[in-house]
């Protein structure tokens, strides 16, 4: 059973470009979470999605950032007009249940903005 | 707002020895969960152990155990018989129990070094 798959693992963008990060949850999981890790810091919650619904986006910047989890296909975190401060590791996690069951994390996507 | 504090940026231990990583948290909630995650160089976050706040008994997973002091809001991780593969960043995390999903609040982490 494959784990949470994220791609790309590394992404380099110049300021002003768009970054798209993809996450395929574990098989059977319909709950997806995105977290961001800045250098030397812990992970910070960004957004929680279920299929076709954003449940909680309280940790996501209001501008330039968006997330989706369509009925078919992976969840996508999209960052428009990237700035240097967006450079970070972005982690996706999935869970099977709505309660506090285990979260399974992917290996993260490291975004570098030049 | 809930906060999680890990006051030890780095800890060292020798193989086969025991080490304790500290974590304190601040919350006014009564229903919550606490976790320890391991982040090896591959960067994937791996759940080490979890504790439900309503359980008085400390959680244990093989060589890993916690000392959960609810009144003191302390949640330390003890690693016994340390192995080279235990070297990693360790993050303490908190989530509200009633929320129904894992909106985790993480500490800043402790880097564990293991020497032969």
Coordinates of C-alpha atoms in Angstrom, one line a residue:
Chain A
X1 CA 0.0 0.0 0.0
X2 CA 1.7 3.1 -1.2
X3 CA 2.1 5.9 1.3
X4 CA 1.3 9.6 0.8
X5 CA 2.9 10.7 -2.5
X6 CA 4.0 14.2 -3.1
X7 CA 5.5 15.7 -6.2
X8 CA 7.7 17.4 -7.1
X9 CA 10.1 16.7 -4.3
X10 CA 12.0 19.8 -5.2
X11 CA 10.8 22.9 -7.1
X12 CA 12.7 26.0 -8.0
X13 CA 10.8 29.1 -9.0
X14 CA 11.7 32.7 -9.7
X15 CA 9.8 35.5 -8.0
X16 CA 6.5 36.1 -9.6
X17 CA 6.1 32.6 -11.0
X18 CA 3.5 30.0 -9.9
X19 CA 4.2 26.9 -7.9
X20 CA 1.9 23.8 -8.0
X21 CA 2.4 21.1 -5.4
X22 CA 0.6 17.8 -5.7
X23 CA -0.4 15.3 -3.1
X24 CA -1.9 11.8 -3.6
X25 CA -3.2 10.5 -0.2
X26 CA -3.0 7.0 0.9
X27 CA -5.4 4.6 -0.7
X28 CA -8.8 4.9 1.0
X29 CA -8.0 8.2 2.7
X30 CA -10.4 11.1 1.9
X31 CA -9.0 13.7 4.3
X32 CA -6.0 15.7 3.3
X33 CA -4.0 18.3 5.2
X34 CA -1.3 20.7 4.1
X35 CA 1.5 21.9 6.4
X36 CA 4.3 24.3 5.8
X37 CA 7.8 24.1 7.5
X38 CA 10.0 27.1 7.4
X39 CA 13.7 26.5 8.1
X40 CA 14.5 25.6 11.7
X41 CA 10.8 25.6 12.6
X42 CA 8.1 23.1 13.3
X43 CA 5.3 22.4 10.8
X44 CA 2.4 24.9 10.7
X45 CA -1.1 23.9 9.6
X46 CA -2.3 25.5 6.4
X47 CA -5.5 23.8 5.2
X48 CA -7.7 20.8 5.7
X49 CA -9.7 19.4 2.8
X50 CA -12.0 16.5 2.1
X51 CA -13.0 15.5 -1.4
X52 CA -14.3 18.6 -3.2
X53 CA -14.5 20.6 0.0
X54 CA -12.3 22.9 1.9
X55 CA -13.1 22.3 5.6
X56 CA -10.6 24.7 7.3
X57 CA -8.2 27.1 5.6
X58 CA -7.5 29.2 8.6
X59 CA -3.7 28.7 8.4
X60 CA -3.4 29.6 4.7
X61 CA -2.5 33.1 3.6
X62 CA -5.5 34.9 2.2
X63 CA -3.7 36.0 -1.0
X64 CA -1.8 34.0 -3.6
X65 CA -2.4 30.6 -1.9
X66 CA -5.2 28.2 -2.8
X67 CA -5.8 24.5 -2.4
X68 CA -8.1 22.0 -3.9
X69 CA -8.9 18.3 -3.6
X70 CA -11.0 17.3 -6.6
X71 CA -13.3 14.3 -6.8
X72 CA -10.7 12.6 -9.0
X73 CA -7.0 13.2 -8.8
X74 CA -4.5 14.5 -6.3
X75 CA -4.9 17.5 -4.0
X76 CA -3.1 20.6 -5.3
X77 CA -1.6 23.4 -3.3
X78 CA -1.1 26.4 -5.6
X79 CA 1.0 29.5 -4.9
X80 CA 0.7 32.3 -7.3
X81 CA 3.3 35.1 -7.8
X82 CA 5.8 33.4 -5.4
X83 CA 8.0 35.5 -3.2
X84 CA 11.3 34.6 -1.4
X85 CA 9.3 34.1 1.9
X86 CA 7.4 31.3 0.3
X87 CA 10.6 29.2 0.3
X88 CA 9.8 26.3 2.6
X89 CA 9.0 22.6 2.8
X90 CA 5.4 21.8 2.2
X91 CA 4.0 18.6 3.7
X92 CA 0.9 16.8 2.8
X93 CA -0.8 14.4 5.2
X94 CA -3.8 12.2 4.9
X95 CA -6.1 10.3 7.2
X96 CA -8.8 7.8 6.9
X97 CA -11.1 9.0 9.6
X98 CA -12.7 12.2 10.7
X99 CA -11.6 11.7 14.3
X100 CA -8.1 11.9 15.7
X101 CA -6.8 8.9 14.0
X102 CA -3.2 8.8 12.7
X103 CA -2.0 11.2 10.2
X104 CA 0.3 9.8 7.5
X105 CA 2.7 12.3 6.1
X106 CA 4.4 12.5 2.7
X107 CA 8.1 13.3 2.3
X108 CA 7.3 16.9 1.5
X109 CA 8.0 19.2 -1.4
X110 CA 10.8 21.7 -1.0
X111 CA 10.1 25.0 -2.7
X112 CA 13.0 27.4 -3.4
X113 CA 12.2 30.9 -4.7
X114 CA 15.1 32.7 -6.4
Chain B
X1 CA -3.9 30.3 21.3
X2 CA -2.4 26.9 21.9
X3 CA 1.4 26.8 22.1
X4 CA 3.9 23.9 22.2
X5 CA 7.4 24.6 23.6
X6 CA 10.5 22.4 23.2
X7 CA 13.3 24.1 25.1
X8 CA 16.1 21.7 24.0
X9 CA 17.3 22.6 20.5
X10 CA 19.7 19.6 20.5
X11 CA 20.3 16.6 22.6
X12 CA 23.1 13.9 22.5
X13 CA 23.0 10.3 23.6
X14 CA 25.2 7.3 23.2
X15 CA 24.0 4.1 21.8
X16 CA 22.2 1.9 24.3
X17 CA 21.7 4.8 26.7
X18 CA 18.5 6.5 27.6
X19 CA 17.5 10.1 26.7
X20 CA 14.5 12.3 27.6
X21 CA 13.2 15.0 25.4
X22 CA 11.1 17.7 27.0
X23 CA 7.9 19.3 25.8
X24 CA 5.5 21.7 27.5
X25 CA 2.3 23.0 26.1
X26 CA -0.3 25.7 27.0
X27 CA -4.0 25.2 26.5
X28 CA -7.3 25.9 28.2
X29 CA -8.9 22.8 26.5
X30 CA -9.7 19.8 28.5
X31 CA -10.0 17.4 25.6
X32 CA -6.9 17.1 23.5
X33 CA -4.2 14.7 22.1
X34 CA -0.5 15.0 22.3
X35 CA 2.0 13.4 19.9
X36 CA 5.7 12.9 19.3
X37 CA 6.8 12.8 15.6
X38 CA 10.2 11.9 14.3
X39 CA 11.6 13.6 11.2
X40 CA 14.7 11.8 9.9
X41 CA 16.9 13.3 7.1
X42 CA 14.4 12.0 4.6
X43 CA 12.1 14.6 6.1
X44 CA 9.1 12.4 6.3
X45 CA 7.2 12.9 9.5
X46 CA 6.7 9.6 11.4
X47 CA 4.4 9.2 14.3
X48 CA 6.3 7.9 17.3
X49 CA 3.7 7.9 20.0
X50 CA 0.4 9.6 21.0
X51 CA -1.4 10.3 24.2
X52 CA -5.0 11.0 24.9
X53 CA -5.4 13.7 27.6
X54 CA -8.2 11.8 29.3
X55 CA -6.0 8.8 29.8
X56 CA -3.9 8.9 33.0
X57 CA -1.7 6.0 31.9
X58 CA 1.4 7.0 30.0
X59 CA 1.6 5.7 26.5
X60 CA 4.4 3.3 25.5
X61 CA 5.6 2.0 22.2
X62 CA 8.5 -0.4 22.5
X63 CA 11.5 1.6 23.4
X64 CA 9.6 4.9 23.5
X65 CA 7.5 6.1 26.4
X66 CA 6.1 9.3 27.6
X67 CA 5.8 11.0 30.9
X68 CA 2.5 12.9 30.7
X69 CA 1.9 15.4 33.5
X70 CA -1.4 17.0 32.8
X71 CA -1.5 19.5 35.6
X72 CA 2.0 20.7 34.7
X73 CA 1.2 20.6 31.0
X74 CA 4.3 18.6 30.4
X75 CA 4.8 15.7 27.9
X76 CA 8.3 14.4 27.8
X77 CA 9.5 11.5 25.5
X78 CA 11.9 8.9 26.9
X79 CA 13.9 6.8 24.4
X80 CA 15.5 3.7 26.0
X81 CA 18.3 1.7 24.5
X82 CA 19.0 4.4 21.9
X83 CA 20.0 3.3 18.5
X84 CA 21.8 5.0 15.7
X85 CA 18.6 5.0 13.7
X86 CA 17.0 7.2 16.4
X87 CA 19.0 10.2 15.2
X88 CA 16.5 12.7 13.9
X89 CA 14.5 15.8 14.7
X90 CA 11.7 15.1 17.2
X91 CA 8.6 17.3 17.2
X92 CA 6.1 17.5 20.0
X93 CA 2.5 18.3 18.8
X94 CA -0.9 19.1 20.2
X95 CA -4.4 18.9 18.7
X96 CA -7.8 19.7 20.1
X97 CA -9.8 16.6 20.7
X98 CA -13.2 18.0 19.9
X99 CA -12.3 19.4 16.6
X100 CA -12.6 16.1 14.9
X101 CA -9.5 16.5 12.8
X102 CA -5.8 16.8 13.3
X103 CA -5.0 20.5 13.1
X104 CA -1.7 19.9 14.8
X105 CA 0.2 22.6 16.6
X106 CA 3.9 21.7 16.6
X107 CA 6.9 22.7 18.7
X108 CA 10.1 23.9 17.1
X109 CA 11.8 20.5 17.5
X110 CA 14.7 18.9 19.2
X111 CA 17.6 17.5 17.2
X112 CA 18.7 14.1 18.6
X113 CA 22.3 13.0 18.0
X114 CA 23.2 9.4 18.7
X115 CA 26.9 8.4 18.9
X116 CA 28.3 4.9 18.8

